[in-house]
Coordinates of C-alpha atoms in Angstrom, one line a residue:
Chain A
X1 CA -28.8 -28.0 110.0
X2 CA -28.0 -29.2 106.7
X3 CA -24.4 -29.0 105.8
X4 CA -23.4 -26.6 103.2
X5 CA -22.4 -27.5 99.6
X6 CA -18.8 -28.2 99.3
X7 CA -16.5 -28.8 96.3
X8 CA -16.4 -32.6 95.4
X9 CA -14.6 -34.9 95.9
X10 CA -14.4 -34.7 99.7
X11 CA -15.2 -37.3 102.4
X12 CA -18.1 -38.3 104.5
X13 CA -18.1 -40.3 108.0
X14 CA -21.5 -41.8 108.3
X15 CA -21.9 -43.0 112.0
X16 CA -24.8 -44.8 112.8
X17 CA -25.6 -45.7 116.4
X18 CA -28.1 -47.5 118.9
X19 CA -27.7 -46.4 122.4
X20 CA -27.9 -48.5 125.6
X21 CA -30.3 -47.6 128.3
X22 CA -27.5 -45.9 130.4
X23 CA -27.1 -42.5 128.4
X24 CA -25.8 -40.5 131.5
X25 CA -23.4 -38.0 130.3
X26 CA -23.8 -39.1 126.7
X27 CA -25.4 -35.8 125.4
X28 CA -22.6 -33.7 126.9
X29 CA -20.0 -35.7 125.6
X30 CA -21.6 -35.7 122.1
X31 CA -21.8 -32.0 122.0
X32 CA -18.2 -31.7 123.3
X33 CA -17.1 -33.9 120.4
X34 CA -19.2 -31.9 117.9
X35 CA -17.4 -28.8 119.0
X36 CA -14.2 -30.4 119.1
X37 CA -14.5 -31.9 115.6
X38 CA -15.2 -28.3 114.2
X39 CA -11.6 -27.2 115.4
X40 CA -9.9 -29.9 113.5
X41 CA -8.0 -29.1 110.4
X42 CA -9.8 -30.3 107.3
X43 CA -13.3 -30.3 109.0
X44 CA -16.1 -29.2 106.7
X45 CA -19.5 -29.8 108.5
X46 CA -21.7 -32.0 110.2
X47 CA -25.4 -33.1 110.1
X48 CA -27.1 -35.0 112.8
X49 CA -30.5 -36.7 113.6
X50 CA -31.8 -39.2 116.2
X51 CA -35.0 -41.2 116.6
X52 CA -35.0 -45.1 116.6
X53 CA -31.3 -44.9 115.6
X54 CA -28.9 -42.1 115.5
X55 CA -27.1 -40.8 112.3
X56 CA -24.3 -38.3 112.5
X57 CA -22.5 -37.5 109.2
X58 CA -19.5 -35.5 109.2
X59 CA -17.5 -34.0 106.2
X60 CA -13.8 -33.8 105.8
X61 CA -11.4 -32.5 103.2
X62 CA -9.3 -35.7 103.1
X63 CA -8.8 -39.2 104.5
X64 CA -5.8 -37.8 106.2
X65 CA -7.9 -35.3 108.3
X66 CA -10.4 -38.1 109.3
X67 CA -7.5 -40.3 110.3
X68 CA -6.3 -37.5 112.5
X69 CA -9.5 -36.7 114.0
X70 CA -9.8 -40.7 114.9
X71 CA -6.5 -40.4 116.6
X72 CA -7.4 -37.2 118.5
X73 CA -6.6 -38.1 122.3
X74 CA -9.9 -36.6 123.7
X75 CA -11.8 -38.2 120.8
X76 CA -10.2 -41.6 121.5
X77 CA -11.3 -41.3 125.2
X78 CA -14.8 -40.3 124.2
X79 CA -14.9 -43.4 122.0
X80 CA -13.7 -45.8 124.6
X81 CA -16.5 -44.2 127.0
X82 CA -18.9 -44.9 124.3
X83 CA -18.1 -48.4 123.9
X84 CA -18.2 -49.1 127.6
X85 CA -21.6 -47.1 128.4
X86 CA -23.4 -45.6 125.8
X87 CA -23.2 -47.6 122.6
X88 CA -25.3 -51.0 122.3
X89 CA -24.1 -51.0 118.6
X90 CA -22.5 -48.6 116.0
X91 CA -21.4 -48.6 112.4
X92 CA -18.9 -46.2 111.0
X93 CA -18.4 -45.8 107.2
X94 CA -16.0 -43.8 105.4
X95 CA -17.0 -42.5 102.0
X96 CA -15.9 -40.3 99.1
X97 CA -18.5 -37.9 98.1
X98 CA -18.7 -37.9 94.4
X99 CA -21.8 -36.0 93.4
X100 CA -24.3 -33.9 95.2
X101 CA -27.6 -32.1 94.3
X102 CA -29.5 -29.6 96.3
X103 CA -32.9 -28.1 96.5
X104 CA -34.1 -25.1 98.5
X105 CA -37.5 -23.3 98.4
Chain B
X1 CA -32.1 -50.4 112.3
X2 CA -28.5 -50.0 111.3
X3 CA -27.8 -51.3 107.8
X4 CA -25.7 -54.7 107.8
X5 CA -22.0 -54.7 106.8
X6 CA -21.6 -55.0 103.0
X7 CA -18.6 -55.7 101.0
X8 CA -16.8 -52.5 100.1
X9 CA -16.7 -50.8 97.8
X10 CA -20.3 -50.1 97.5
X11 CA -22.3 -46.7 97.3
X12 CA -24.2 -44.6 99.9
X13 CA -26.8 -41.8 99.1
X14 CA -27.0 -39.4 102.1
X15 CA -30.5 -37.6 101.7
X16 CA -30.6 -34.8 104.2
X17 CA -34.0 -32.9 104.5
X18 CA -35.9 -30.1 106.2
X19 CA -39.6 -30.4 105.9
X20 CA -42.1 -27.5 105.4
X21 CA -45.0 -27.1 107.8
X22 CA -47.3 -29.0 105.3
X23 CA -46.5 -32.8 105.9
X24 CA -50.0 -34.0 105.0
X25 CA -49.2 -37.4 103.1
X26 CA -45.4 -37.1 103.7
X27 CA -45.1 -40.2 106.0
X28 CA -47.3 -42.4 103.8
X29 CA -45.1 -41.4 100.8
X30 CA -41.8 -41.9 102.6
X31 CA -42.8 -45.4 103.5
X32 CA -44.0 -46.2 100.3
X33 CA -40.6 -45.1 98.8
X34 CA -38.8 -47.1 101.4
X35 CA -40.7 -50.4 100.5
X36 CA -40.2 -49.5 96.7
X37 CA -36.5 -48.9 97.0
X38 CA -36.1 -52.4 98.7
X39 CA -37.5 -54.0 95.4
X40 CA -35.1 -52.4 93.2
X41 CA -32.0 -54.3 91.7
X42 CA -28.8 -53.3 93.6
X43 CA -30.4 -52.2 96.7
X44 CA -28.4 -53.0 99.9
X45 CA -30.1 -51.3 102.9
X46 CA -31.4 -48.1 104.3
X47 CA -31.0 -46.0 107.6
X48 CA -33.1 -43.1 108.6
X49 CA -33.5 -40.8 111.5
X50 CA -35.4 -37.5 112.1
X51 CA -35.1 -34.8 114.8
X52 CA -34.4 -31.2 113.7
X53 CA -33.3 -32.5 110.3
X54 CA -34.1 -35.8 108.6
X55 CA -31.2 -38.0 107.3
X56 CA -31.7 -41.2 105.1
X57 CA -29.0 -43.0 104.0
X58 CA -29.4 -45.8 101.4
X59 CA -26.8 -48.1 100.3
X60 CA -26.4 -49.5 96.7
X61 CA -24.3 -52.0 94.8
X62 CA -23.6 -49.6 91.9
X63 CA -23.8 -46.1 90.7
X64 CA -26.1 -47.6 87.9
X65 CA -28.5 -48.9 90.5
X66 CA -28.7 -45.5 91.9
X67 CA -29.3 -43.8 88.6
X68 CA -32.1 -46.4 87.8
X69 CA -33.8 -45.7 91.2
X70 CA -33.5 -42.0 90.5
X71 CA -35.3 -42.4 87.2
X72 CA -37.9 -44.7 88.5
X73 CA -41.4 -43.4 87.5
X74 CA -43.0 -43.5 91.0
X75 CA -39.9 -42.1 92.6
X76 CA -39.7 -39.2 90.3
X77 CA -43.3 -38.5 91.0
X78 CA -42.8 -38.6 94.7
X79 CA -39.7 -36.3 94.3
X80 CA -41.8 -33.8 92.4
X81 CA -44.5 -33.9 95.2
X82 CA -41.9 -33.5 97.8
X83 CA -40.6 -30.3 96.1
X84 CA -43.9 -28.8 95.7
X85 CA -45.2 -29.7 99.1
X86 CA -43.0 -31.3 101.8
X87 CA -39.3 -30.2 101.5
X88 CA -38.2 -26.8 102.6
X89 CA -34.7 -27.8 101.7
X90 CA -32.7 -31.0 100.7
X91 CA -29.3 -32.1 100.0
X92 CA -28.3 -35.3 98.3
X93 CA -24.9 -36.6 98.2
X94 CA -23.8 -39.8 96.2
X95 CA -20.7 -41.3 97.9
X96 CA -18.4 -44.4 97.5
X97 CA -18.1 -46.3 100.7
X98 CA -14.4 -47.2 101.0
X99 CA -13.9 -48.6 104.6
X100 CA -16.2 -49.6 107.5
X101 CA -15.8 -50.4 111.2
X102 CA -18.5 -51.8 113.4
X103 CA -19.1 -52.5 117.1
X104 CA -21.7 -54.5 118.9
X105 CA -22.3 -55.3 122.7

């Protein structure tokens, strides 16, 4: 689902990943983290797609909310598991959304 | 492919799409636009994935480069075709990348 239109400025975390061949437990953990993110203060929305690479974009009200989510204990554990098992490579970019345009039929 | 690490600050365009059932010609046009984007001044890189939704993130040196790409004649034509035929819905967000973190095995 495409994340709703929010009032700019707000923040986006672009998380781009390449998985290893060992993805046992990955899907369950990804869903658990999506659900946990939704409960965090300052969370706005999430968009996700995967083909050759995976791209997950989460949207947040502030840099403080992103920082708190980064330091969440369960999230920290999941990230460590990811580095050990699931991720061959990832890149995480923290961005300030400045403008947006939408189209819908 | 995950886009390389660039020197912040730079800009990201997050383009999230839901396609219609009529995707005749879409793939060819998407590839043509990816290749054309790469030739533009200020272009840095692109990341793309599609499952339930499509997410394409392109990276640019400046807002001016993004604006010029938006107004490129062939790109404008492709966008109009997309609105008429291929896109059920899209959202485009222009962001300033402020920080980034990477991991590679």
